[in-house]
Coordinates of C-alpha atoms in Angstrom, one line a residue:
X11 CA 0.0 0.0 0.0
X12 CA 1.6 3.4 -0.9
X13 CA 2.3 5.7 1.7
X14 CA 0.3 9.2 2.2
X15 CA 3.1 11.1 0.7
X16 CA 3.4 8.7 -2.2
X17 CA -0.2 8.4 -2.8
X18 CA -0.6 12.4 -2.7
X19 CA 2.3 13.0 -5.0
X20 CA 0.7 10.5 -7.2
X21 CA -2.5 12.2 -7.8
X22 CA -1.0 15.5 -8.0
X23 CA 1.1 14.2 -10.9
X24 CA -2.2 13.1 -12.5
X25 CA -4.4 15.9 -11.7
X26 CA -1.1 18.1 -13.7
X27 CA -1.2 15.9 -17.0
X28 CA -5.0 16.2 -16.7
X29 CA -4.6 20.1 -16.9
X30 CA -1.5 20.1 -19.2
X31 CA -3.6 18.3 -22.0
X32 CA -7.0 19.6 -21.3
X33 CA -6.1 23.4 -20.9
X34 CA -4.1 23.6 -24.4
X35 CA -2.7 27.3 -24.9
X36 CA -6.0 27.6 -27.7
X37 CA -8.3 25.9 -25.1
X38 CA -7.3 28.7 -22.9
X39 CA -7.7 31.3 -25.0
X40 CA -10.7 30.2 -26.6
X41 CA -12.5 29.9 -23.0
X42 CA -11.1 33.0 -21.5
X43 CA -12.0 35.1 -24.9
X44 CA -15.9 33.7 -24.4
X45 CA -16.0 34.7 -21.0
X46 CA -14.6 38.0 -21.3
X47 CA -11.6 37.6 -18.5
X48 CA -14.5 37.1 -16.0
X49 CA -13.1 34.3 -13.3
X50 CA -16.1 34.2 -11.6
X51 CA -17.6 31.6 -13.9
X52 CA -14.3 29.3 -14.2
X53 CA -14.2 29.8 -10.2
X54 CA -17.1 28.5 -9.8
X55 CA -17.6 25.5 -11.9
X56 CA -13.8 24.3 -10.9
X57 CA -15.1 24.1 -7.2
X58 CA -18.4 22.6 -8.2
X59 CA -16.6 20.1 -10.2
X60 CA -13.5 19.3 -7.6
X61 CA -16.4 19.0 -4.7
X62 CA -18.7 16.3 -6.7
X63 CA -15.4 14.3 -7.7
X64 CA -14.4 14.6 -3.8
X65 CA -17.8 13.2 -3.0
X66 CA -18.3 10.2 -5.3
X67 CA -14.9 9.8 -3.9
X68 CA -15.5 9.7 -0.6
X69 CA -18.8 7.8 -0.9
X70 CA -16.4 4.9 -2.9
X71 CA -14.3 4.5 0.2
X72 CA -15.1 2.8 3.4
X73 CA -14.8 4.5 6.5
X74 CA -11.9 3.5 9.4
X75 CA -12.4 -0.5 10.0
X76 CA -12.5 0.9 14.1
X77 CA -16.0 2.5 13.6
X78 CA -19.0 1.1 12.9
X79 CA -20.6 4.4 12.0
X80 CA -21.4 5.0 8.0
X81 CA -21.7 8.6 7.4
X82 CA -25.0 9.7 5.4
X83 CA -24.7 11.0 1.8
X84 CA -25.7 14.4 2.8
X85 CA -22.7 14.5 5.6
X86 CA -20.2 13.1 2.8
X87 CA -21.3 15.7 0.2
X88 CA -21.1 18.7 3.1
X89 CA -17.8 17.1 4.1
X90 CA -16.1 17.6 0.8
X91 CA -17.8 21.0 0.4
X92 CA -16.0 22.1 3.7
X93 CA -13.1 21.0 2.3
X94 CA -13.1 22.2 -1.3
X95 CA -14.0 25.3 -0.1
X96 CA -11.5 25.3 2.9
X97 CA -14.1 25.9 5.5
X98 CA -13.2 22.8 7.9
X99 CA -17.2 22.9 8.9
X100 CA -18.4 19.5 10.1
X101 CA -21.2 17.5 10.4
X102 CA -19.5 14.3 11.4
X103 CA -16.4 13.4 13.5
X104 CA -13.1 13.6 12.0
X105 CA -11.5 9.9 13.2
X106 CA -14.4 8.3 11.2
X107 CA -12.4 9.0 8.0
X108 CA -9.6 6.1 6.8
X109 CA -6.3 7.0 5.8
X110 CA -6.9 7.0 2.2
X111 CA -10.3 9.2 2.6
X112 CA -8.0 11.6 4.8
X113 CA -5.4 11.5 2.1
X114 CA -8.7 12.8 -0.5
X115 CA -9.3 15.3 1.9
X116 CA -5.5 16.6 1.9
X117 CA -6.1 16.7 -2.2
X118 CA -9.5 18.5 -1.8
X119 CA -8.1 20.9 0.6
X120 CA -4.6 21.9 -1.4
X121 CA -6.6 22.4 -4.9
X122 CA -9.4 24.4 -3.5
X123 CA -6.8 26.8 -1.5
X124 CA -6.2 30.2 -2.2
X125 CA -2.1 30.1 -3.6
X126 CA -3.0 26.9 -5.9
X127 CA -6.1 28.1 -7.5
X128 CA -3.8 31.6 -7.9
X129 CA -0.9 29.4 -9.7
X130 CA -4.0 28.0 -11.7
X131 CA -5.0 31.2 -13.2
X132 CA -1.5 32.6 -13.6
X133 CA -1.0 29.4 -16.2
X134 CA -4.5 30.3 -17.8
X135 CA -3.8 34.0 -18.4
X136 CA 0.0 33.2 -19.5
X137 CA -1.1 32.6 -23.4
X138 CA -2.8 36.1 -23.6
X139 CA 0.7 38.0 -22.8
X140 CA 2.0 37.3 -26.3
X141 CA -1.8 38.4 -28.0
X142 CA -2.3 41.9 -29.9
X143 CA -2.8 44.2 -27.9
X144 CA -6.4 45.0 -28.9
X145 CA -7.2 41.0 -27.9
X146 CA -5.3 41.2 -25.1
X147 CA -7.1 44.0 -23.9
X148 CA -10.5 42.7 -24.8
X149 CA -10.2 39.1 -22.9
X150 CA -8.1 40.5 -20.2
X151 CA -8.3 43.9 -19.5
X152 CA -5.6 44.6 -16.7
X153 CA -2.8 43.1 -19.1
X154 CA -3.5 45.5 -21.5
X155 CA -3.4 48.6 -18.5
X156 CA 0.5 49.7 -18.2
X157 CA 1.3 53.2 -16.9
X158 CA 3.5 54.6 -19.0
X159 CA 5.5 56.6 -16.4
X160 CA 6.1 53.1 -14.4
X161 CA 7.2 51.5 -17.7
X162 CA 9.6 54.3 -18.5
X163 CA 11.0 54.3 -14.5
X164 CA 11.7 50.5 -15.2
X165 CA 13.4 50.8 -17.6
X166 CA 15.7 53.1 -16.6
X167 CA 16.0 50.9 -13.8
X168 CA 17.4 48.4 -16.2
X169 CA 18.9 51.0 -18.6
X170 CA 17.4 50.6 -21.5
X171 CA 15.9 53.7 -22.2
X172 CA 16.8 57.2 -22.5
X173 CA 14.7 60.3 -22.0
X174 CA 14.7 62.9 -24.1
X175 CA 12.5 66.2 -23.6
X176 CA 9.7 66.6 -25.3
X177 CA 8.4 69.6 -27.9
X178 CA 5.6 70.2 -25.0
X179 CA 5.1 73.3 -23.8
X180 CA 4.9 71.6 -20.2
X181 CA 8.3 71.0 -18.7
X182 CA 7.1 68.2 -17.0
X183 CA 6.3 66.1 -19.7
X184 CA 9.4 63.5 -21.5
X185 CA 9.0 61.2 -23.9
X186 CA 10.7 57.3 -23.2
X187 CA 12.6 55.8 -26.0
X188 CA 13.4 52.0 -26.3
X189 CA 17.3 51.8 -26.1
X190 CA 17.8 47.8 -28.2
X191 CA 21.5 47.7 -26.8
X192 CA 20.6 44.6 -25.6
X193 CA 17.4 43.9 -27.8
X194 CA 15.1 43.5 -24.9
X195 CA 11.6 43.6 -25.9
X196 CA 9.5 44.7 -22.8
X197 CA 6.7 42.7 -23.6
X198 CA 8.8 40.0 -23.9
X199 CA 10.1 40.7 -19.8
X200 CA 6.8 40.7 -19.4
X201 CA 6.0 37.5 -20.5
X202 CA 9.3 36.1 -18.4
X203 CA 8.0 38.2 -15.3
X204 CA 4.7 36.2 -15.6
X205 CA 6.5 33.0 -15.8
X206 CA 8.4 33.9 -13.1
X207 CA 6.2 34.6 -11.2
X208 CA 4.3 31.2 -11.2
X209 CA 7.5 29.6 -10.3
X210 CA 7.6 31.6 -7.1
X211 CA 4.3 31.0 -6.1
X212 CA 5.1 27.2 -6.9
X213 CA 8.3 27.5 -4.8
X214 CA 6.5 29.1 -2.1
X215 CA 3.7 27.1 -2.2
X216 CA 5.6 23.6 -2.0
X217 CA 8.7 24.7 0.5
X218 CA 6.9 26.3 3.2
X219 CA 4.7 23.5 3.8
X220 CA 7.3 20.9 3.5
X221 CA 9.6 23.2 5.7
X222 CA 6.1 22.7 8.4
X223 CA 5.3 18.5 7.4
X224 CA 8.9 18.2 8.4
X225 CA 8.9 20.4 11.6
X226 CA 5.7 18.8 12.8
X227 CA 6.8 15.6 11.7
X228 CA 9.9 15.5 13.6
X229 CA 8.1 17.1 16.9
X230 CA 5.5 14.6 16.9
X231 CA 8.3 11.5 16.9
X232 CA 10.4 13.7 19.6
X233 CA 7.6 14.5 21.7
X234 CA 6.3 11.8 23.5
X235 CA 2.8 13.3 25.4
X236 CA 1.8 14.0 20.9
X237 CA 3.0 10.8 19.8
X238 CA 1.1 9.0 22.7
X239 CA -2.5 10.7 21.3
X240 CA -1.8 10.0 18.1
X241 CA -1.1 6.3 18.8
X242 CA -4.3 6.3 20.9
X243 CA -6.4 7.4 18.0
X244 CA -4.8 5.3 16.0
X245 CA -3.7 7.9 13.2
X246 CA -0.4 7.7 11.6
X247 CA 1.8 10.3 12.4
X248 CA 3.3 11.4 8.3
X249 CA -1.0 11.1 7.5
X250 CA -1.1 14.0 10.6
X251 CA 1.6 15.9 9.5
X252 CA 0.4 16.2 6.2
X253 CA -3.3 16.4 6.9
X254 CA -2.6 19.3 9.3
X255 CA 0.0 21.4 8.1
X256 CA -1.9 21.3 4.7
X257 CA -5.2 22.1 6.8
X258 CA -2.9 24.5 7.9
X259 CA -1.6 26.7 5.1
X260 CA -4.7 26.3 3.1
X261 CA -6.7 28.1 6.3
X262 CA -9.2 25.1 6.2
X263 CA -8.5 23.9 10.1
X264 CA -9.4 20.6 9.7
X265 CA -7.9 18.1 12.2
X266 CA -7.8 14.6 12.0
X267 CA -9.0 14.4 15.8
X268 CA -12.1 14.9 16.6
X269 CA -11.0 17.7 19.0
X270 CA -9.8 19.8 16.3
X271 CA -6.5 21.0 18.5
X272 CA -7.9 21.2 21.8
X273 CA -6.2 18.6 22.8
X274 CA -2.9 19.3 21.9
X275 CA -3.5 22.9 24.2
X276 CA -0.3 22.3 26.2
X277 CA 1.6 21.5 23.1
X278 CA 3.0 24.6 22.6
X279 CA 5.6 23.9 20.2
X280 CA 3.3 22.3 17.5
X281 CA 1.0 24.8 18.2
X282 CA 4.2 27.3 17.4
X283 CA 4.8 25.6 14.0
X284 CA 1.2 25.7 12.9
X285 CA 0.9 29.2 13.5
X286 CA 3.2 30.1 10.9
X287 CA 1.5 28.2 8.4
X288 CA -1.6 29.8 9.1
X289 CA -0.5 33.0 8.1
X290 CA 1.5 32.2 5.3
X291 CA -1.2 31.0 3.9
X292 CA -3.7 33.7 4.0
X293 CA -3.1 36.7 5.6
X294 CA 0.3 37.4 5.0
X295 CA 0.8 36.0 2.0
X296 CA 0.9 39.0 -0.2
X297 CA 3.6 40.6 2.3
X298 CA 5.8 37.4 2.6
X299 CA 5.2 36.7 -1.1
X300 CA 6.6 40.2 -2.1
X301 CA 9.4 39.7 0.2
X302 CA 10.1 36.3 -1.5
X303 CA 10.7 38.0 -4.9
X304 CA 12.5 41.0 -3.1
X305 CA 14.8 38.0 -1.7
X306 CA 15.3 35.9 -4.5
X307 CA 15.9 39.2 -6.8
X308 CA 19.0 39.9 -4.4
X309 CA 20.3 36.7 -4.8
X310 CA 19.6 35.9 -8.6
X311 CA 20.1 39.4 -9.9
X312 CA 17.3 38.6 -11.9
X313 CA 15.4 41.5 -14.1
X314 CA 12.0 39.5 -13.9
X315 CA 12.1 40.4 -10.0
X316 CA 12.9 43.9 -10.4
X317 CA 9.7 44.2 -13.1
X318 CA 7.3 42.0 -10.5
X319 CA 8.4 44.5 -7.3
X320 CA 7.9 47.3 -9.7
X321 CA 4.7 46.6 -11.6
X322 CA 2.8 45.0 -9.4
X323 CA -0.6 46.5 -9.5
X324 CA -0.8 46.2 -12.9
X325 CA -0.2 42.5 -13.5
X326 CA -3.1 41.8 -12.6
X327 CA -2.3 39.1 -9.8
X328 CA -4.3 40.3 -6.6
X329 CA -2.0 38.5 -4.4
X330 CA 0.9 40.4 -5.2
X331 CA 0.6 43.6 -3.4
X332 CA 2.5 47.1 -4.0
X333 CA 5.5 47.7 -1.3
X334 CA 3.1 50.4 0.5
X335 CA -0.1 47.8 0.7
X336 CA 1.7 45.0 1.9
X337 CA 2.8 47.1 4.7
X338 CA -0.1 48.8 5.3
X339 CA -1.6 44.6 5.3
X340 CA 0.8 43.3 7.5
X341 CA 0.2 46.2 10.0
X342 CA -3.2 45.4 10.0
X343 CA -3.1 41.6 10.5
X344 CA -0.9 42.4 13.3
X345 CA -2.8 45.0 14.8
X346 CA -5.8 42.9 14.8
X347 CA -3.8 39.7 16.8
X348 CA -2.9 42.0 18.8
X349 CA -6.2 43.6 19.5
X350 CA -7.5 39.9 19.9
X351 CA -4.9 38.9 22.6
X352 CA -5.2 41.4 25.0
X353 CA -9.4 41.3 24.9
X354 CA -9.3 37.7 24.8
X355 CA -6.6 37.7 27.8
X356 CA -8.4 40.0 29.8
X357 CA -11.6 38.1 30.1
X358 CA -10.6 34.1 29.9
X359 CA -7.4 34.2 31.4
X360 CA -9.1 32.3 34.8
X361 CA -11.8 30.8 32.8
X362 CA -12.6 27.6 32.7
X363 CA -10.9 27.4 29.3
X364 CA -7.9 27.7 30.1
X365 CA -7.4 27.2 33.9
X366 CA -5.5 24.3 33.4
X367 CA -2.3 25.4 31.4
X368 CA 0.4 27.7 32.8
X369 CA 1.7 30.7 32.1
X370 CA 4.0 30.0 28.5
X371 CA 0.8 27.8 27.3
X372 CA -1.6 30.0 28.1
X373 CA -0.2 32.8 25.9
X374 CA 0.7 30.5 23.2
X375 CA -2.8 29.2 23.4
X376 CA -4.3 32.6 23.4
X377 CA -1.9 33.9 20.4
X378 CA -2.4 30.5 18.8
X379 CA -6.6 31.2 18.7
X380 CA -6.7 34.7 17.9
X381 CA -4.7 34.0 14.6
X382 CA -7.2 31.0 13.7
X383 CA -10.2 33.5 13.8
X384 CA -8.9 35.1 10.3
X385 CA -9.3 32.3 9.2
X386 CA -8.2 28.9 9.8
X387 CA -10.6 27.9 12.3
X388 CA -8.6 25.6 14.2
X389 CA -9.5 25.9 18.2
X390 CA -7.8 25.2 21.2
X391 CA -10.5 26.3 23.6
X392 CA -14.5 25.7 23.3
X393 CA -16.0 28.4 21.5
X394 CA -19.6 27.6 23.6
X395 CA -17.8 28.6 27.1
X396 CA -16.2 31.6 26.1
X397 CA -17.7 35.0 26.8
X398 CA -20.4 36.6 24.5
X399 CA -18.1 40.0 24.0
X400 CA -15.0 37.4 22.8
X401 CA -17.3 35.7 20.5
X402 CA -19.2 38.8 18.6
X403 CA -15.5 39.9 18.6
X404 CA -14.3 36.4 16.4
X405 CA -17.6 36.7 14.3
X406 CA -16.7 40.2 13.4
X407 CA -13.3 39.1 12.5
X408 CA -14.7 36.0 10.5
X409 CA -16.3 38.2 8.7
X410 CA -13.6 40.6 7.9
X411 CA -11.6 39.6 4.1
X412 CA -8.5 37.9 4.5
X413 CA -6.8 41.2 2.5
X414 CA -8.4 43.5 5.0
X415 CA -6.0 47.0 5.8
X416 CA -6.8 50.1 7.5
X417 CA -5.4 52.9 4.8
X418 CA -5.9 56.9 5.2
X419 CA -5.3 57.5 1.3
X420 CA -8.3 55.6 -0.8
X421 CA -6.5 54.0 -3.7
X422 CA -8.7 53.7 -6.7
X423 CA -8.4 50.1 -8.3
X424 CA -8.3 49.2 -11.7
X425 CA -12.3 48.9 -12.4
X426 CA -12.6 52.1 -11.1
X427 CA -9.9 53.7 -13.0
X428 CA -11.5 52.3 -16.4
X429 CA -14.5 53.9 -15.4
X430 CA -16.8 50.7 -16.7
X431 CA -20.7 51.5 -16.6
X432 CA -22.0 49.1 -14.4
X433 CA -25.1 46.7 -16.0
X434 CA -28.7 46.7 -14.6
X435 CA -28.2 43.6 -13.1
X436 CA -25.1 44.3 -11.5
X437 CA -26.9 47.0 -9.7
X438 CA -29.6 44.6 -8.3
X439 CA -26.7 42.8 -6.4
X440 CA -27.1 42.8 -2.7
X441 CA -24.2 43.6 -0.5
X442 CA -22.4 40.8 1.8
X443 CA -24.7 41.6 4.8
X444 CA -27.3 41.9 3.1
X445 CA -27.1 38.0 2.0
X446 CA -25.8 37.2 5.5
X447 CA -28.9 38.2 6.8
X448 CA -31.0 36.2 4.3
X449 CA -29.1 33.3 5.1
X450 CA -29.2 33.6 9.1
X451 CA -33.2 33.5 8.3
X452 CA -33.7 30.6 5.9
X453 CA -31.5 28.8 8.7
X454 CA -33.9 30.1 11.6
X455 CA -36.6 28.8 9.0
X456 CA -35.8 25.3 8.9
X457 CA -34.2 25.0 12.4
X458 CA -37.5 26.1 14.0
X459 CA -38.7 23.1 16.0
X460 CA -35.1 23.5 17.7
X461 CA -34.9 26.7 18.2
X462 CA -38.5 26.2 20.0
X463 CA -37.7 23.1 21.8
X464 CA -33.8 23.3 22.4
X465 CA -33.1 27.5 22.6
X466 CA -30.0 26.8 24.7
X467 CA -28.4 25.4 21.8
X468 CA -30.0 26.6 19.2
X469 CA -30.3 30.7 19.5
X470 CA -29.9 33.2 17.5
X471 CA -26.3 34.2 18.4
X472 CA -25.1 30.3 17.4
X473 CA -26.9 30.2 14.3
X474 CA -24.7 33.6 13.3
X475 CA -21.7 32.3 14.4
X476 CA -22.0 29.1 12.4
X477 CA -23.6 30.9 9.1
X478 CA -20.3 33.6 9.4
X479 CA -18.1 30.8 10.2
X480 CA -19.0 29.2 6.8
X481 CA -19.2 32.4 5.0
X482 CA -15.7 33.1 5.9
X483 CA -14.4 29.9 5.6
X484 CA -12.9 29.5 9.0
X485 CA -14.5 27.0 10.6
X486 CA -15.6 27.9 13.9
X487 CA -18.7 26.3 16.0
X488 CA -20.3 26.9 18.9
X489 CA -20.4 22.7 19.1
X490 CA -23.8 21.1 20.5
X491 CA -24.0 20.0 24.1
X492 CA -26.6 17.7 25.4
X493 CA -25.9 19.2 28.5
X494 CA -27.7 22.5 28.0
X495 CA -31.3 20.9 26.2
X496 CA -34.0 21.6 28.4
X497 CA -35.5 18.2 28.4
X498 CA -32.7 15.7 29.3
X499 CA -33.1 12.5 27.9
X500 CA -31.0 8.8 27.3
X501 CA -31.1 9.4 23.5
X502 CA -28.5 12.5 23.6
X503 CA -24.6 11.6 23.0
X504 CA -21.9 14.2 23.1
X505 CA -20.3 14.4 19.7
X506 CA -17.5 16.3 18.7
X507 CA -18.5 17.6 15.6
X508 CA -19.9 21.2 14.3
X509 CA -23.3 22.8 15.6
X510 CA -24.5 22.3 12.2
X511 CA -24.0 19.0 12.7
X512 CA -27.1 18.8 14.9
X513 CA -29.5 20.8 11.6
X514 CA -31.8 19.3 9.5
X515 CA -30.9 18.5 5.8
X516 CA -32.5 21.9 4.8
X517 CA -30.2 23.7 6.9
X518 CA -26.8 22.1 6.3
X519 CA -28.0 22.3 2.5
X520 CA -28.2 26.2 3.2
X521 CA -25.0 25.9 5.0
X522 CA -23.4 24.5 1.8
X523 CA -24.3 27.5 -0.5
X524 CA -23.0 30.0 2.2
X525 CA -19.6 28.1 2.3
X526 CA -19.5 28.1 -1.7
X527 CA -20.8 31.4 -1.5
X528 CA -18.1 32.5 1.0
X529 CA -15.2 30.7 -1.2
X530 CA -16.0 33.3 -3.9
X531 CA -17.1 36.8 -2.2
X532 CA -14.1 38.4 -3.6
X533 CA -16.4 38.7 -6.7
X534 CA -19.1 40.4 -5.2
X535 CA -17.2 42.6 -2.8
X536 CA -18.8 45.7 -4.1
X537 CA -22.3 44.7 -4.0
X538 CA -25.0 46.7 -2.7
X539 CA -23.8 49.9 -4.6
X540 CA -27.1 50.9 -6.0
X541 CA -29.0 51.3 -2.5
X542 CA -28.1 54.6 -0.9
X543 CA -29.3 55.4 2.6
X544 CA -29.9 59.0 3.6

């Protein structure tokens, strides 16, 4: 039987021919002309598509010979939706899952994150560099948007123009002449830059999270309280490194335990290794990304990093962010841990939740579970016992975009600059909260009988942290506890799986369009335009 690694590696070799010989340069083009440079319609179809393979998948493959619980089809389609869409929602315990369906998990998880499905598009746009420029322009529009100014200051930077005044009556005007001492084409940098470009992201994407399998690999085999649980559960420590630490980076915060991390809370180290990942991944990935190219320019001497650092607003890659946004980012993802720790400090330090670690794991705990609210979703503590202020605080964070920043000076993006008329329909969109609240509703709708007959469970405030959770793709419950029902009776058993675990098909069926619908808000981030409150 092939080992995790080997089976993994096999299907990613695979799943790469697969794309090689399907997506053909005049595939490519042909589908990205048709749809106008619109990624909303490829988005979605690629994670409607991965999530139904990861299903029929999943419903092929027993379940872990230990257990004698089958998981229904609606929990095995939900399952691979949470995981396609890197949401780590559950309806069902995690150690019901074999090895191999773990391993399909892993797959689901690292093609539906964020950095692969970037790489992805990077390889689909690449054929449209070396169009006319009136094609290029009319099947992807910020290709064809180059300041002139920037152009001309890189290429003094690589000497290869020279200025010469102009015949303007303004003295502030020059024209920019192409100096072929070398015969460098610029659009042909570009095209290398491009390349380039998906080679880092590769790069980054593969190192770091071998650089965490390793780490967590290693401190699971020295550590003997880690390497006891995992032998007690029966899970092979490589299958946890990699399930994890993939989990991880992606910001899904799926666990192979059923107790997500909570109990690994005095681990401090692993906890320490996995914190990295989790920002890496998401919210710091534009910053560390920039400073990846910055690092490997240094090194290399390489033009194509000088032209990324330089031009990167208008190559059209979202994650790579100019020198003054990626500070302005990582100031704000700091600022907001930050915020988190002490409010979170100040009312749970001698909770309940933590009253059994010490000092050094209680503030590796705490900094551990502030950075999982944006927005891996991996826990530590029990979200049901913590106070109501610490908990509107995680939904509001949930809810914030991973690429949040706090900015004085409003920068006008490239839509705005073209000045596109926006269509009728376009206009009728809603804005985020106003779907949020629709959902929250049509889950109040179908969760009725509990909310009438169980309200300690199922109130209001749950509901929204489960719908935001999913919307957000973090992963965060309130859990269900037979404890706090009203009628106690021998039929209720303690599992440890999400609230929404506990909801009737109707409402983890809603759940699943808020988590797809989550997965691509970035397209409908400026919704709700048209309405105008005075």
């Amino acid at each position: 039987m092939l080992s995790p690694i080997n089976e993994k590696m096999k299907v990613f070799s695979y799943v790469g021919k697969m794309l090689e010989q399907l997506c053909s340069p005049s595939l490519c083009r042909s589908t990205w002309f048709h749809l106008g440079g619109n990624q909303l319609p490829i988005n979605l179809f690629y994670f409607l598509f991965i999530l139904s393979i990861g299903f029929f998948i999943l419903q092929s493959m027993d379940v872990k010979t230990t257990t004698t619980f089958t998981p229904r089809n609606i929990d095995l389609f939900f399952t691979s939706v949470s995981a396609a869409t890197v949401s780590s929602m559950s309806t069902v315990e995690m150690e019901v899952f074999s090895n191999t369906q773990l391993v399909v998990l892993t797959i689901l998880m690292v093609i539906g994150g964020e950095v692969f499905i970037s790489m992805v598009i990077l390889y689909l746009r690449r054929p449209f560099l070396k169009e006319s420029s009136n094609d290029g322009c009319k099947v992807d529009p910020p290709m064809c948007y180059l300041n002139t100014q920037s152009i001309c200051l890189d290429n003094i930077e690589l000497h290869k123009i020279v200025i010469r005044e102009s015949g303007s009556s303004k003295s502030d005007t020059f024209n920019c002449e192409i100096v072929s001492t070398n015969d460098v084409d610029m659009e042909d940098l570009k095209y290398k830059s491009f390349k380039f470009l998906g080679l880092v992201v590769f790069f980054y994407l593969v190192f770091v999270q071998i650089l965490g399998v390793v780490s967590v690999f290693i401190y699971i085999n020295v550590i003997s309280s880690a390497k006891n649980i995992l032998k007690q559960k029966d899970i092979r420590a490589l299958t946890f490194s990699i399930f994890t630490v993939t989990s991880t980076f992606v910001n899904c915060g799926f666990v192979p335990t059923n107790e997500n991390m909570m109990i690994f809370r005095k681990n401090s180290g692993l906890l320490l290794i996995l914190i990295p990942q989790a920002l890496f991944g998401n919210t710091l990935y534009p910053p560390v990304l920039r400073l990846t190219i910055w690092a490997i320019g240094i090194f290399t001497k390489k033009s194509e990093a000088r032209y990324l650092l330089k031009n990167s607003k208008v190559l059209g890659y979202n994650h790579l962010l100019s020198y003054q946004d990626s500070l302005l980012l990582a100031t704000t993802v700091l600022a907001f841990i930050m915020l988190q720790f002490i409010l979170f400090s100040s009312m749970e330090w001698s909770s309940g939740s933590l009253r059994d670690l010490d000092l050094y794991q209680k503030l590796v705990g705490i900094l551990f579970e502030t950075v999982n609210t944006r927005h891996t979703g991996e826990s530590i503590v029990d979200l049901s016992t913590i106070n109501a202020s610490i908990l509107v605080l995680f939904i509001v964070m949930m809810y914030l975009p991973p690429y949040t920043s706090f900015s004085l000076v409003r920068e006008e993006n490239f839509e705005q600059r073209s000045k596109r008329s926006s269509t009728f329909m376009e206009k009728l969109i809603f804005s985020q909260l106003t779907y949020l609240v629709i959902f929250v509703m049509l889950v109040c709708i179908t969760e009725r009988k509990q909310m009438i007959q169980d309200p300690l469970n199922f109130n209001v405030l749950n509901i929204v942290v489960e719908v935001i959770s999913a919307y957000g793709n973090v992963g965060f419950s309130t859990g269900y506890s037979c404890d706090r029902r009203l009628k106690q009776d021998g039929d209720c058993e303690n599992k440890w799986y999400g609230f929404s675990g506990k909801w009737s098909d109707g409402g983890k069926l809603i759940l699943i369009v808020v988590m797809i619908f989550g997965r691509l808000k970035k397209f409908n981030m400026n919704g709700g335009k048209a309405w105008k409150l005075l």
